[in-house]
mmCIF file of C-alpha atoms in Angstrom:
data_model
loop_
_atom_site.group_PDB
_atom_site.id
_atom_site.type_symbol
_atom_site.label_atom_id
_atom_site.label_comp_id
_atom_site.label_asym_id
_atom_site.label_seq_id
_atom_site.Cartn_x
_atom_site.Cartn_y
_atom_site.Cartn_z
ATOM 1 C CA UNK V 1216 126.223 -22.188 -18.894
ATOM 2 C CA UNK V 1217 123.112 -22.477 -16.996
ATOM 3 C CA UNK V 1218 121.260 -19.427 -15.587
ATOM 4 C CA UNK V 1219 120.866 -19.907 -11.420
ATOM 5 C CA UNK V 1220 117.840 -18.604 -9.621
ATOM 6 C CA UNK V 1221 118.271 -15.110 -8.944
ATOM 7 C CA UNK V 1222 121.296 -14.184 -6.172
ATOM 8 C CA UNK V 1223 122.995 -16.579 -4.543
ATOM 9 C CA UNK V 1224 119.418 -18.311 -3.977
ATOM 10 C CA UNK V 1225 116.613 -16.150 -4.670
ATOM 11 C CA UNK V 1226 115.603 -12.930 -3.942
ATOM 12 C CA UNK V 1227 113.593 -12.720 -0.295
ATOM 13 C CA UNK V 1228 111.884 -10.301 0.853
ATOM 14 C CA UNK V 1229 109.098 -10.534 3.932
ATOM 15 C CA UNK V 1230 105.630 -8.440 4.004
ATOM 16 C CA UNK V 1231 103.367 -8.418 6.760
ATOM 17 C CA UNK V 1232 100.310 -9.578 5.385
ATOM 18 C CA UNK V 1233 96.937 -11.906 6.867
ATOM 19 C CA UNK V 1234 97.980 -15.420 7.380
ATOM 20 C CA UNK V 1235 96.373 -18.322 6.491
ATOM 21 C CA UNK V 1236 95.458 -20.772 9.130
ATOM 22 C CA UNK V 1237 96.856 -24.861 8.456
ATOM 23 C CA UNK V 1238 97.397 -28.631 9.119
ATOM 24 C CA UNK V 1239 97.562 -31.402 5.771
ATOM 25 C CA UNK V 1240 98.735 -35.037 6.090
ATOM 26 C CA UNK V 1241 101.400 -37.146 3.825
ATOM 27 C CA UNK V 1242 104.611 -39.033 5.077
ATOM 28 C CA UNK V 1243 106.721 -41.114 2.895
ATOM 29 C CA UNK V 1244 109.097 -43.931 2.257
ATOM 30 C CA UNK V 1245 112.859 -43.387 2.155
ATOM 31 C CA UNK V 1246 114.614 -44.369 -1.053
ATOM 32 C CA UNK V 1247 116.812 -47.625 -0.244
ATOM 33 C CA UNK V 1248 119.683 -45.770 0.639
ATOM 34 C CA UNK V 1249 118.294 -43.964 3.689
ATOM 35 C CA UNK V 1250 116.265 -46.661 5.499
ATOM 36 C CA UNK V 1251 118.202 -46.718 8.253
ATOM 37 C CA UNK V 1252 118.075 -43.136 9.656
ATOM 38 C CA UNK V 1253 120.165 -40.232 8.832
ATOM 39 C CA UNK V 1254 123.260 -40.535 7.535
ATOM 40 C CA UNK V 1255 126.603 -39.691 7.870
ATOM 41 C CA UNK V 1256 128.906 -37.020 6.034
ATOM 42 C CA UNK V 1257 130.890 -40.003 4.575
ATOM 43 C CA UNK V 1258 127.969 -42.305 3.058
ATOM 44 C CA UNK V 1259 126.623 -42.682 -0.015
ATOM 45 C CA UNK V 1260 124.337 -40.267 -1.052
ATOM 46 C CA UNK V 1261 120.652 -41.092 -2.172
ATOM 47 C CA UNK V 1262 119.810 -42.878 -5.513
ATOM 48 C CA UNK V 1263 118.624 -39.761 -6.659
ATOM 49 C CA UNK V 1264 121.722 -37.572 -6.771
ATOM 50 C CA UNK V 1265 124.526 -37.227 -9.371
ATOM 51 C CA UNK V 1266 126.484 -34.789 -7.403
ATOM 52 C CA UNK V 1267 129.945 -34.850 -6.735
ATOM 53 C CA UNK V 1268 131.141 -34.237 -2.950
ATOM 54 C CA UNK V 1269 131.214 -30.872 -3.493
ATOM 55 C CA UNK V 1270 128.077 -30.346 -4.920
ATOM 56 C CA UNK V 1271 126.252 -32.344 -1.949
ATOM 57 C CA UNK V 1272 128.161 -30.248 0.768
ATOM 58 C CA UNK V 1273 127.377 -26.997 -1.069
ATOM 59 C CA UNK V 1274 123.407 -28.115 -1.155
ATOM 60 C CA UNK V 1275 123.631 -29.404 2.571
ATOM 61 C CA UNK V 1276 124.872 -25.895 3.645
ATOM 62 C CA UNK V 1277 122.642 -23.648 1.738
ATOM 63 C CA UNK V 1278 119.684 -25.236 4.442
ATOM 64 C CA UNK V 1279 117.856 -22.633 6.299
ATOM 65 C CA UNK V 1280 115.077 -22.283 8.804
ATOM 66 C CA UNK V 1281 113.026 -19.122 8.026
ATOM 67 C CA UNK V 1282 109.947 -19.948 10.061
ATOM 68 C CA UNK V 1283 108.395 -22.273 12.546
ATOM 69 C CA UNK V 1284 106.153 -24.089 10.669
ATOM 70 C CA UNK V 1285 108.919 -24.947 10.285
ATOM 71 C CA UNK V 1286 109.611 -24.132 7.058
ATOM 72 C CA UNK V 1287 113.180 -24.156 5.316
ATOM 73 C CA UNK V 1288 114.814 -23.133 1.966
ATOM 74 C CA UNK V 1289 117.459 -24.725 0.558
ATOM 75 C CA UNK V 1290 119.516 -24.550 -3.334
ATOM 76 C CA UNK V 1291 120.310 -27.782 -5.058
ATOM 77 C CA UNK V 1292 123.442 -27.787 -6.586
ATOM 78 C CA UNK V 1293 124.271 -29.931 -9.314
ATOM 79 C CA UNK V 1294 122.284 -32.924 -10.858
ATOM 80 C CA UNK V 1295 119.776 -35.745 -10.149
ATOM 81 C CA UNK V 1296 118.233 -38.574 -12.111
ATOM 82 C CA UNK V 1297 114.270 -37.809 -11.518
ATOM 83 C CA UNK V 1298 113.386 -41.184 -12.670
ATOM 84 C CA UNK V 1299 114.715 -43.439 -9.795
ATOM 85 C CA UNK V 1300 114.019 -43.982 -6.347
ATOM 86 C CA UNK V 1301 110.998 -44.278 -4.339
ATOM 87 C CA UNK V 1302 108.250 -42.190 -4.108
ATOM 88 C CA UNK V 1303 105.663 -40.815 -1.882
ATOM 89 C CA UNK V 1304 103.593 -42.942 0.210
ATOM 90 C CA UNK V 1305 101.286 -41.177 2.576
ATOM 91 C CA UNK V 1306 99.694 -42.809 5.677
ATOM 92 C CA UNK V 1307 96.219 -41.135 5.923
ATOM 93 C CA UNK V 1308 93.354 -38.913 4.463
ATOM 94 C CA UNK V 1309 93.487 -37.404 1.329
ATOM 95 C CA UNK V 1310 94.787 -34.230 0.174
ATOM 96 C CA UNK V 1311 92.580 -31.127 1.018
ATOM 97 C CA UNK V 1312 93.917 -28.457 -1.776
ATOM 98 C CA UNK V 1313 92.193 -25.569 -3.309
ATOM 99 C CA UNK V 1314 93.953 -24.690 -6.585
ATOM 100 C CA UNK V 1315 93.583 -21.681 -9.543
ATOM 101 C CA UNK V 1316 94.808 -20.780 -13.140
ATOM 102 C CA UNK V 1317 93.785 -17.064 -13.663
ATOM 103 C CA UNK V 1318 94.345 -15.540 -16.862
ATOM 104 C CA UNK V 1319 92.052 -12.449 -17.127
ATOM 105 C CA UNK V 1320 95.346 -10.118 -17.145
ATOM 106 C CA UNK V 1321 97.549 -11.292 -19.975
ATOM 107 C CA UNK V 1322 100.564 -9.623 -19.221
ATOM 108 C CA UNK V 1323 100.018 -11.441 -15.165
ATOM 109 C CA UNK V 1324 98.642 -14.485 -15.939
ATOM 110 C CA UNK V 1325 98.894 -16.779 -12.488
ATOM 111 C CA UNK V 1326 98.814 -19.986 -10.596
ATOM 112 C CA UNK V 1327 97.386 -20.241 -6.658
ATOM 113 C CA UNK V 1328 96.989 -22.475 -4.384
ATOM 114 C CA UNK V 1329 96.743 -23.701 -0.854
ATOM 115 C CA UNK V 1330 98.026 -27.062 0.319
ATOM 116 C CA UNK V 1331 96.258 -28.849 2.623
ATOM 117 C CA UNK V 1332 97.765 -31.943 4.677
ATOM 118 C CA UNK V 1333 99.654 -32.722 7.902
ATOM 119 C CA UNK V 1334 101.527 -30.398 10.274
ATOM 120 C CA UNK V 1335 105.016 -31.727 8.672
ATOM 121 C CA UNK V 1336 108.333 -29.348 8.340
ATOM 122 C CA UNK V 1337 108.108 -28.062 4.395
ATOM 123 C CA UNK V 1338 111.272 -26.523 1.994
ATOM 124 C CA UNK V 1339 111.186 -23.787 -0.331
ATOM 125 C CA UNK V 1340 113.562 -26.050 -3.097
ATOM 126 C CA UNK V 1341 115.782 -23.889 -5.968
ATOM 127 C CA UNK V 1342 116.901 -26.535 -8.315
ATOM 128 C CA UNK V 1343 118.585 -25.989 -12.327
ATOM 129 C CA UNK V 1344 119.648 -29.164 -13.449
ATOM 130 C CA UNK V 1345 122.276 -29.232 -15.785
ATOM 131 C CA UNK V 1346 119.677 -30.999 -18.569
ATOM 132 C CA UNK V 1347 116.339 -29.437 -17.135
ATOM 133 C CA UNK V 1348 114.649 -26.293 -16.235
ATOM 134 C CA UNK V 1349 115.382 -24.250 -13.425
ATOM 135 C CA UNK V 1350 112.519 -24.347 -10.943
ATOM 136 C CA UNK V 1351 111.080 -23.483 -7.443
ATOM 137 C CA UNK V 1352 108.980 -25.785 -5.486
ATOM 138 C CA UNK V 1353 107.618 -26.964 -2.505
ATOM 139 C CA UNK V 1354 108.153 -29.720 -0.876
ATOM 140 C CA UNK V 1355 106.364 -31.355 2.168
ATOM 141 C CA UNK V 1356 109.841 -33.075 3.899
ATOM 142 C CA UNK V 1357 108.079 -35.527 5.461
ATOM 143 C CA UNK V 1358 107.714 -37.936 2.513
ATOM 144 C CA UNK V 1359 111.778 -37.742 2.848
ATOM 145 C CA UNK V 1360 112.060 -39.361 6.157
ATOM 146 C CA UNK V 1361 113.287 -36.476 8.190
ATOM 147 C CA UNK V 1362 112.081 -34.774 11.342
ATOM 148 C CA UNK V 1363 111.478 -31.287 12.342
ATOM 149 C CA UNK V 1364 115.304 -30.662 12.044
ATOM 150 C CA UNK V 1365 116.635 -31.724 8.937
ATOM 151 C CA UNK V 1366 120.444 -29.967 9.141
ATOM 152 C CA UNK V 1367 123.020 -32.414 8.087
ATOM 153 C CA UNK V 1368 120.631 -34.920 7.012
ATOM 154 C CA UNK V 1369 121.628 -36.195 3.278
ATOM 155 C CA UNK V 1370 118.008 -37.547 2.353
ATOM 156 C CA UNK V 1371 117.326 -34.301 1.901
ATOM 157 C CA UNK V 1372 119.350 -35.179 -1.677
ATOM 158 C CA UNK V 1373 116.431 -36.447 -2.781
ATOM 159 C CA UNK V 1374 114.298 -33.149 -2.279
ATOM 160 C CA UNK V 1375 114.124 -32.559 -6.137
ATOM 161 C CA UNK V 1376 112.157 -36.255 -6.262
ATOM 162 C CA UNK V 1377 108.378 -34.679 -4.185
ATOM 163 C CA UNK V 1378 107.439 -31.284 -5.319
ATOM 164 C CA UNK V 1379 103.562 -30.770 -4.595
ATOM 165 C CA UNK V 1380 104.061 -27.558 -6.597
ATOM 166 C CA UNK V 1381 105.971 -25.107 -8.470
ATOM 167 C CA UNK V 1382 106.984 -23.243 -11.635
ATOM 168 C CA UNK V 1383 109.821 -23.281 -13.665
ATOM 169 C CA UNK V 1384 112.266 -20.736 -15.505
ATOM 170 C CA UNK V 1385 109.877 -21.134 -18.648
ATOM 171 C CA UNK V 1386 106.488 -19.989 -16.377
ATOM 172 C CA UNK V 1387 105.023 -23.233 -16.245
ATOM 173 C CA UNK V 1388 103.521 -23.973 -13.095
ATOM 174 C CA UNK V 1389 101.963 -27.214 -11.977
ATOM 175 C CA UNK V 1390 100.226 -28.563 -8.252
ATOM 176 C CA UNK V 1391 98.399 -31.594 -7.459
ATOM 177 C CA UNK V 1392 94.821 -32.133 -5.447
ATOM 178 C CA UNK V 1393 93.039 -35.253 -4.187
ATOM 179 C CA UNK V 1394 90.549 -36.735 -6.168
ATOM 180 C CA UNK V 1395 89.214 -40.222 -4.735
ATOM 181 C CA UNK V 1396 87.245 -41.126 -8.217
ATOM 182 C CA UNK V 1397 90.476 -41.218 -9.955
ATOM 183 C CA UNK V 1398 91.988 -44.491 -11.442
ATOM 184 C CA UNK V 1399 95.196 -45.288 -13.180
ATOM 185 C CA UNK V 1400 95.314 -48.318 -15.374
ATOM 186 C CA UNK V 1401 98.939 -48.583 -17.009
ATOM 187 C CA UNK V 1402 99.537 -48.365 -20.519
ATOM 188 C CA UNK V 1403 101.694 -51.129 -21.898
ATOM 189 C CA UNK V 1404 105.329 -50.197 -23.257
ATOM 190 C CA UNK V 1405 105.133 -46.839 -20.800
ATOM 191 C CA UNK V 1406 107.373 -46.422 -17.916
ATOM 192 C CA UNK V 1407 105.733 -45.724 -14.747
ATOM 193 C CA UNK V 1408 106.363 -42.958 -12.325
ATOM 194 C CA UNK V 1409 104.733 -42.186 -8.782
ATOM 195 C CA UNK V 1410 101.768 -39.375 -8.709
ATOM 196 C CA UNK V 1411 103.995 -37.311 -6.915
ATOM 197 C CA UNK V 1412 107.178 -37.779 -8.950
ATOM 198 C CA UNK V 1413 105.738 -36.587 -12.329
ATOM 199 C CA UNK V 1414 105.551 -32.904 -11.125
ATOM 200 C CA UNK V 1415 109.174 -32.547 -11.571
ATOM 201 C CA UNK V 1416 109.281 -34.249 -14.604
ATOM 202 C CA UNK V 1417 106.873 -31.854 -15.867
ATOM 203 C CA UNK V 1418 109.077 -28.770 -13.875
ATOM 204 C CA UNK V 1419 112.048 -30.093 -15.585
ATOM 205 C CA UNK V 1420 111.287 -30.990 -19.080
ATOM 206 C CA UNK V 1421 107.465 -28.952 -20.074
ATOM 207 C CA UNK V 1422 107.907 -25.237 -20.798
ATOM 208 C CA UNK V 1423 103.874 -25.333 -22.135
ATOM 209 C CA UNK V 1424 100.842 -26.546 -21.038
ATOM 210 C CA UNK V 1425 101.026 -28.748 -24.239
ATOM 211 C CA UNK V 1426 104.240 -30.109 -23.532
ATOM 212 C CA UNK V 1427 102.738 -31.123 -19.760
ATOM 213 C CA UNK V 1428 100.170 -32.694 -20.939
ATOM 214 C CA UNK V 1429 102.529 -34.717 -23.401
ATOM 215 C CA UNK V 1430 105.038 -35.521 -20.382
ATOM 216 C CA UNK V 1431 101.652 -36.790 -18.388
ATOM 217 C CA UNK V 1432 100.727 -38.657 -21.546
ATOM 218 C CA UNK V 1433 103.896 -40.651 -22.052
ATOM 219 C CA UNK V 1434 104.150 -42.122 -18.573
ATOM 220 C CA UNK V 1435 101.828 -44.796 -16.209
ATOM 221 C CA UNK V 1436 101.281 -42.947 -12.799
ATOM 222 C CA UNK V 1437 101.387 -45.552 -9.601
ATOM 223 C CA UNK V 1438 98.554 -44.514 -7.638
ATOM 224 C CA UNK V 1439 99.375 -47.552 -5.030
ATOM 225 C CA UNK V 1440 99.341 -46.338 -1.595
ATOM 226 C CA UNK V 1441 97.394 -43.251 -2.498
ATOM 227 C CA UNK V 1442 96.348 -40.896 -2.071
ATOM 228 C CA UNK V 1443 94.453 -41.030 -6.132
ATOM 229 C CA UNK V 1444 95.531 -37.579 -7.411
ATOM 230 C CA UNK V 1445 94.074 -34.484 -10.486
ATOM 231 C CA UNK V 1446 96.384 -32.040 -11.288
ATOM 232 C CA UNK V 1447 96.287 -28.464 -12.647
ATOM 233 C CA UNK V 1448 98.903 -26.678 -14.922
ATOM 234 C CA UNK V 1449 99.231 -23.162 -16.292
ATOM 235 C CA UNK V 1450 101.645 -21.354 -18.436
ATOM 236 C CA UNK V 1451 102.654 -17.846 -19.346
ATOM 237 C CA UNK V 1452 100.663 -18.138 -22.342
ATOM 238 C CA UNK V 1453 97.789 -18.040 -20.136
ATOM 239 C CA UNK V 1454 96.837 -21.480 -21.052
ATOM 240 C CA UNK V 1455 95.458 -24.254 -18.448
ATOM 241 C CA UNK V 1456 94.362 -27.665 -18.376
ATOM 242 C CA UNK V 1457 93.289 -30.508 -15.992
ATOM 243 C CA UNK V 1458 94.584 -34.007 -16.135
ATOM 244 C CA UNK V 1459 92.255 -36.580 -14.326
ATOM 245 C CA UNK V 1460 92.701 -40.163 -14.593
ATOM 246 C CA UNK V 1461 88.453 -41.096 -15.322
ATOM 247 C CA UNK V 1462 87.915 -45.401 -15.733
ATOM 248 C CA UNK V 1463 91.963 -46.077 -15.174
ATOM 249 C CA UNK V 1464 92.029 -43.624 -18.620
ATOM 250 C CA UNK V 1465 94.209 -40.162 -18.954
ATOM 251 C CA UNK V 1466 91.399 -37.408 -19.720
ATOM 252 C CA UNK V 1467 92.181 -33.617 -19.897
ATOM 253 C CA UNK V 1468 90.008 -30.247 -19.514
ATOM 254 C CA UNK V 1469 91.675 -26.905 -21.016
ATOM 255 C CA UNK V 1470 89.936 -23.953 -19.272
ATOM 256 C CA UNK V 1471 87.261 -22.625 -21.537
ATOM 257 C CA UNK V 1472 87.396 -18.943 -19.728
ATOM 258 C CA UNK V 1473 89.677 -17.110 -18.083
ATOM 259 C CA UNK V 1474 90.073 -19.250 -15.426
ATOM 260 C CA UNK V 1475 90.425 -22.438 -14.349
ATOM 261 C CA UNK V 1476 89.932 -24.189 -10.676
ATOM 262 C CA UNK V 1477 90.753 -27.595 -8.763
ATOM 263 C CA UNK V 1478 89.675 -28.500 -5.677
ATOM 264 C CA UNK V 1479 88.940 -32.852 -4.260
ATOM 265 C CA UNK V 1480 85.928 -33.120 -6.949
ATOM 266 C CA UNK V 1481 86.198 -34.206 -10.439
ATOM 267 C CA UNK V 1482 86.264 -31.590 -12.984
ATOM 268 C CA UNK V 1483 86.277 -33.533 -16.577
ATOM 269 C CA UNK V 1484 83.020 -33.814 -18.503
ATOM 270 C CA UNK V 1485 81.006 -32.779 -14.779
ATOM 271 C CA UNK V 1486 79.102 -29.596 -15.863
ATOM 272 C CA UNK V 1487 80.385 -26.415 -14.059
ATOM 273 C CA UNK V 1488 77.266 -26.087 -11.904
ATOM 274 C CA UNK V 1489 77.622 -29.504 -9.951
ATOM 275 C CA UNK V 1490 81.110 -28.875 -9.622
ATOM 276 C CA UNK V 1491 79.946 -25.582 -7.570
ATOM 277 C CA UNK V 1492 78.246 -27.954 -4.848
ATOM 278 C CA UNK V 1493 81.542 -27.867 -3.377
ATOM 279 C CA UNK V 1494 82.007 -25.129 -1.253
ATOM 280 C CA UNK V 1495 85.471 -24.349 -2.144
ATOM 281 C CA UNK V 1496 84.970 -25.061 -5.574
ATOM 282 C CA UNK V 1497 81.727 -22.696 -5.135
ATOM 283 C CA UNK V 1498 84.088 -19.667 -3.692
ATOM 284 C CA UNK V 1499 86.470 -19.899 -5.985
ATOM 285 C CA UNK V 1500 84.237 -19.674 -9.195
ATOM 286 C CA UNK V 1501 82.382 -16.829 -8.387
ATOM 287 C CA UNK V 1502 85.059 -14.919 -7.154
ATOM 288 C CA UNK V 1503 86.988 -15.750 -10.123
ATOM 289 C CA UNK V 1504 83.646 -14.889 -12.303
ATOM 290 C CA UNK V 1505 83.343 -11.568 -10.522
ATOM 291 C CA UNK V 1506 86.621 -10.738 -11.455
ATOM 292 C CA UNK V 1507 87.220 -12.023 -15.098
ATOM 293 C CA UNK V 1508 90.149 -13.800 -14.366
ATOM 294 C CA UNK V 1509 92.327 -10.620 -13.688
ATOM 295 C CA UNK V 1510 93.805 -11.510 -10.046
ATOM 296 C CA UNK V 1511 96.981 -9.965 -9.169
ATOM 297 C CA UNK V 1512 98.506 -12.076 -6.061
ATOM 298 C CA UNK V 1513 97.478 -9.791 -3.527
ATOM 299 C CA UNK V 1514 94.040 -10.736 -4.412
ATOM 300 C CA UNK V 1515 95.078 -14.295 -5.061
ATOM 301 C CA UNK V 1516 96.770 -15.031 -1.690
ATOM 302 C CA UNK V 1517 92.869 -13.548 0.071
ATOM 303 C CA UNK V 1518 91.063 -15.604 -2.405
ATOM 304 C CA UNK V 1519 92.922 -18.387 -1.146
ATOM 305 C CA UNK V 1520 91.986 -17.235 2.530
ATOM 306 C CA UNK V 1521 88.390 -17.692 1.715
ATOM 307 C CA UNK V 1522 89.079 -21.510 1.004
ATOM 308 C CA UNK V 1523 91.858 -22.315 3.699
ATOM 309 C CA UNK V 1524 91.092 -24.820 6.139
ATOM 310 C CA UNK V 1525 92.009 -25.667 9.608
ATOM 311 C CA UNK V 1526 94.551 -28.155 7.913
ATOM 312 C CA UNK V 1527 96.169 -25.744 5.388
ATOM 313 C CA UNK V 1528 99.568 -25.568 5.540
ATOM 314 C CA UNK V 1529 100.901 -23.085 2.863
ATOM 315 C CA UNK V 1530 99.316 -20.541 0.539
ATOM 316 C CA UNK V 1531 101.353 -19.932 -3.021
ATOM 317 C CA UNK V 1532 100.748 -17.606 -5.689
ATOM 318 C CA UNK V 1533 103.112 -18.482 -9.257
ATOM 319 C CA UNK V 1534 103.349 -15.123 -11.643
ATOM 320 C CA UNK V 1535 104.071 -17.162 -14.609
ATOM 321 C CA UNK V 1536 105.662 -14.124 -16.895
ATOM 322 C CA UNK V 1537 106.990 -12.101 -14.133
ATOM 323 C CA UNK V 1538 108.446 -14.908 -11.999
ATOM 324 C CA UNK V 1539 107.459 -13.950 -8.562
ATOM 325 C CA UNK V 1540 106.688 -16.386 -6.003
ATOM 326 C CA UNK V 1541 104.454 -14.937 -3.004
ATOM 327 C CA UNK V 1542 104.135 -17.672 -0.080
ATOM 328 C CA UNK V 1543 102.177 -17.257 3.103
ATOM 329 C CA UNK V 1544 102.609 -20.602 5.780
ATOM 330 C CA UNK V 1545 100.183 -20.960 8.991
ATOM 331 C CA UNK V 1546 103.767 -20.664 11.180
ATOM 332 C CA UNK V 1547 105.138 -17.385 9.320
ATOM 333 C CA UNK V 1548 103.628 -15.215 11.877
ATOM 334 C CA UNK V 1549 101.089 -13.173 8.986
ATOM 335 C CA UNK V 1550 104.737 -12.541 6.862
ATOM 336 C CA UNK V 1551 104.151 -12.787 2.852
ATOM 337 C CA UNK V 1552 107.788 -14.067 1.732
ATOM 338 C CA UNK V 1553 108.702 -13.151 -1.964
ATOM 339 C CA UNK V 1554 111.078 -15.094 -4.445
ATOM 340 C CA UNK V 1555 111.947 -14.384 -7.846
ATOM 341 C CA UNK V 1556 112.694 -17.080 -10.776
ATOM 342 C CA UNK V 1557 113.951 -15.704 -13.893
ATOM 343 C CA UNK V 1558 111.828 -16.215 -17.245
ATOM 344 C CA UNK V 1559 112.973 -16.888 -19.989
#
């Protein structure tokens, strides 16, 4: 049997702490099944799920508002099939994010970042598919169709489909960041998955950076509609690595320090001093110089003030061996909320 998160969800606690100011931008389309609004307790439920009844209800009910951002938590029960559906298709600017690997503590190596994008309602998911990893994530709920109250509503079935970050029970963590250079030319003979989507692939089925870097390798990403995406994953090993997508062609940068940051600029083969030129780029280096790596998530979560924007929506710090999640939203009124996820 499957280890759950922690409790009957996970573990919360709230800490008054400094609170990071916020607004990013993404909507999405609905998968087939939920085009035409919300629906009711008796239809089918989205392409995504393999839950029985029970299973659905028992997700639907586990829905909670815990600030006005608003931002909810909820605890998928049961299964999914990651690989079908539709994915996110945003209708504006790119994604503003500030990300960090910090390994300089080997006992606490970590994963920050802040998400930048639209004022749009945002869940804190729990999902342990029978066949995957148990994980937590975030998930902007806009790219699911729903509105500012989502109670009831059964596209939120296909939550597990859009994390734009999280870790999993084996302290892999993974996010995603704008990069407008970036081009995706499929590979035949590979199936192809949306830039969104392959985060819970990865979540699901990597417990390494390796074996992220594998998932990335085996699959065409659909870049259509946009946003063009990089993406940064660290693991309890203290390992890191950057996949960009340079000439339509899969490239990836393992961090060569301590540390290792992702902001909207390209990172692969660009020498660390013109990647600096950006300011939060800039801010994040030398703090993350000054320190060695070693950043415990206090001093994560007020690096990550130093780079928030007026459109930053959520701040995030991932302790990849100790499992702590420490989450900070422009709505939470200066609270820190804490989760726990297991490690095995």
């Amino acid at each position: 049997m499957r280890r759950m998160l922690l409790g009957a969800g996970l573990a919360l606690s709230l800490v008054a702490t400094g609170c990071a100011q916020a607004t990013p931008t993404d909507r999405a389309t609905p998968t087939e099944s939920t085009r035409t609004g919300p629906a009711s307790a008796s239809a089918s439920p989205p392409l995504a799920s393999r839950q029985d009844p029970e299973q659905a209800r028992r997700t639907l009910d586990s829905l909670r508002k815990v600030d006005d951002l608003p931002l909810y938590e909820m605890t998928y029960v049961g299964g999914y099939d990651p690989t079908v559906g539709t994915d996110a298709r945003p209708d504006t600017g790119p994604f503003g994010c500030s990300l960090f690997a910090a390994s300089g503590d080997p006992a606490r190596p970590l994963f920050a970042r802040n998400f930048d994008w639209d004022a749009n309602p945002a869940m804190v998911l729990r999902t342990d598919p029978p066949e995957g990893y148990a994980s937590v994530s975030l998930v902007d709920l806009s790219y699911l169709g729903v509105g500012p109250d989502p109670t009831g509503d059964r596209r939120l079935l296909d939550a597990p489909l859009l994390p734009f970050d999280g870790m999993n029970e084996r302290g892999l963590a993974v996010g995603l960041a704008a990069d407008d250079t970036a081009t995706a030319k499929p590979v035949p003979g590979r199936p192809t998955v949306g830039s969104v989507r392959i985060l819970r692939l990865v979540l699901d089925r990597a417990a390494t950076v390796d074996e992220a870097v594998a998932m990335f390798g085996r699959h065409n990403l659909d870049f259509d509609g946009g946003p063009p995406l990089h993406y940064l994953l660290a693991d309890a090993g203290g390992r890191s690595a950057v996949v960009e997508f340079v000439d339509g062609t899969m490239r990836v940068q393992r961090a060569q320090g301590r540390w290792q940051a992702l902001t909207n600029v390209p990172v692969v083969d660009v020498p660390e001093q013109q990647r600096r030129r950006d300011h939060r780029y800039g801010v994040l280096a030398a703090a993350l110089d000054a320190a060695d790596g070693r950043v415990d998530p206090t001093a994560a979560l007020r690096l990550l003030g130093q780079v928030r924007q007026g459109h930053t929506r959520w701040s995030v710090t991932y302790g990849l061996r100790d499992g702590e999640v420490r989450l900070v939203t422009v709505a939470g009124g200066g609270q820190e909320r804490r989760y726990r996820l297991p490690i095995r």
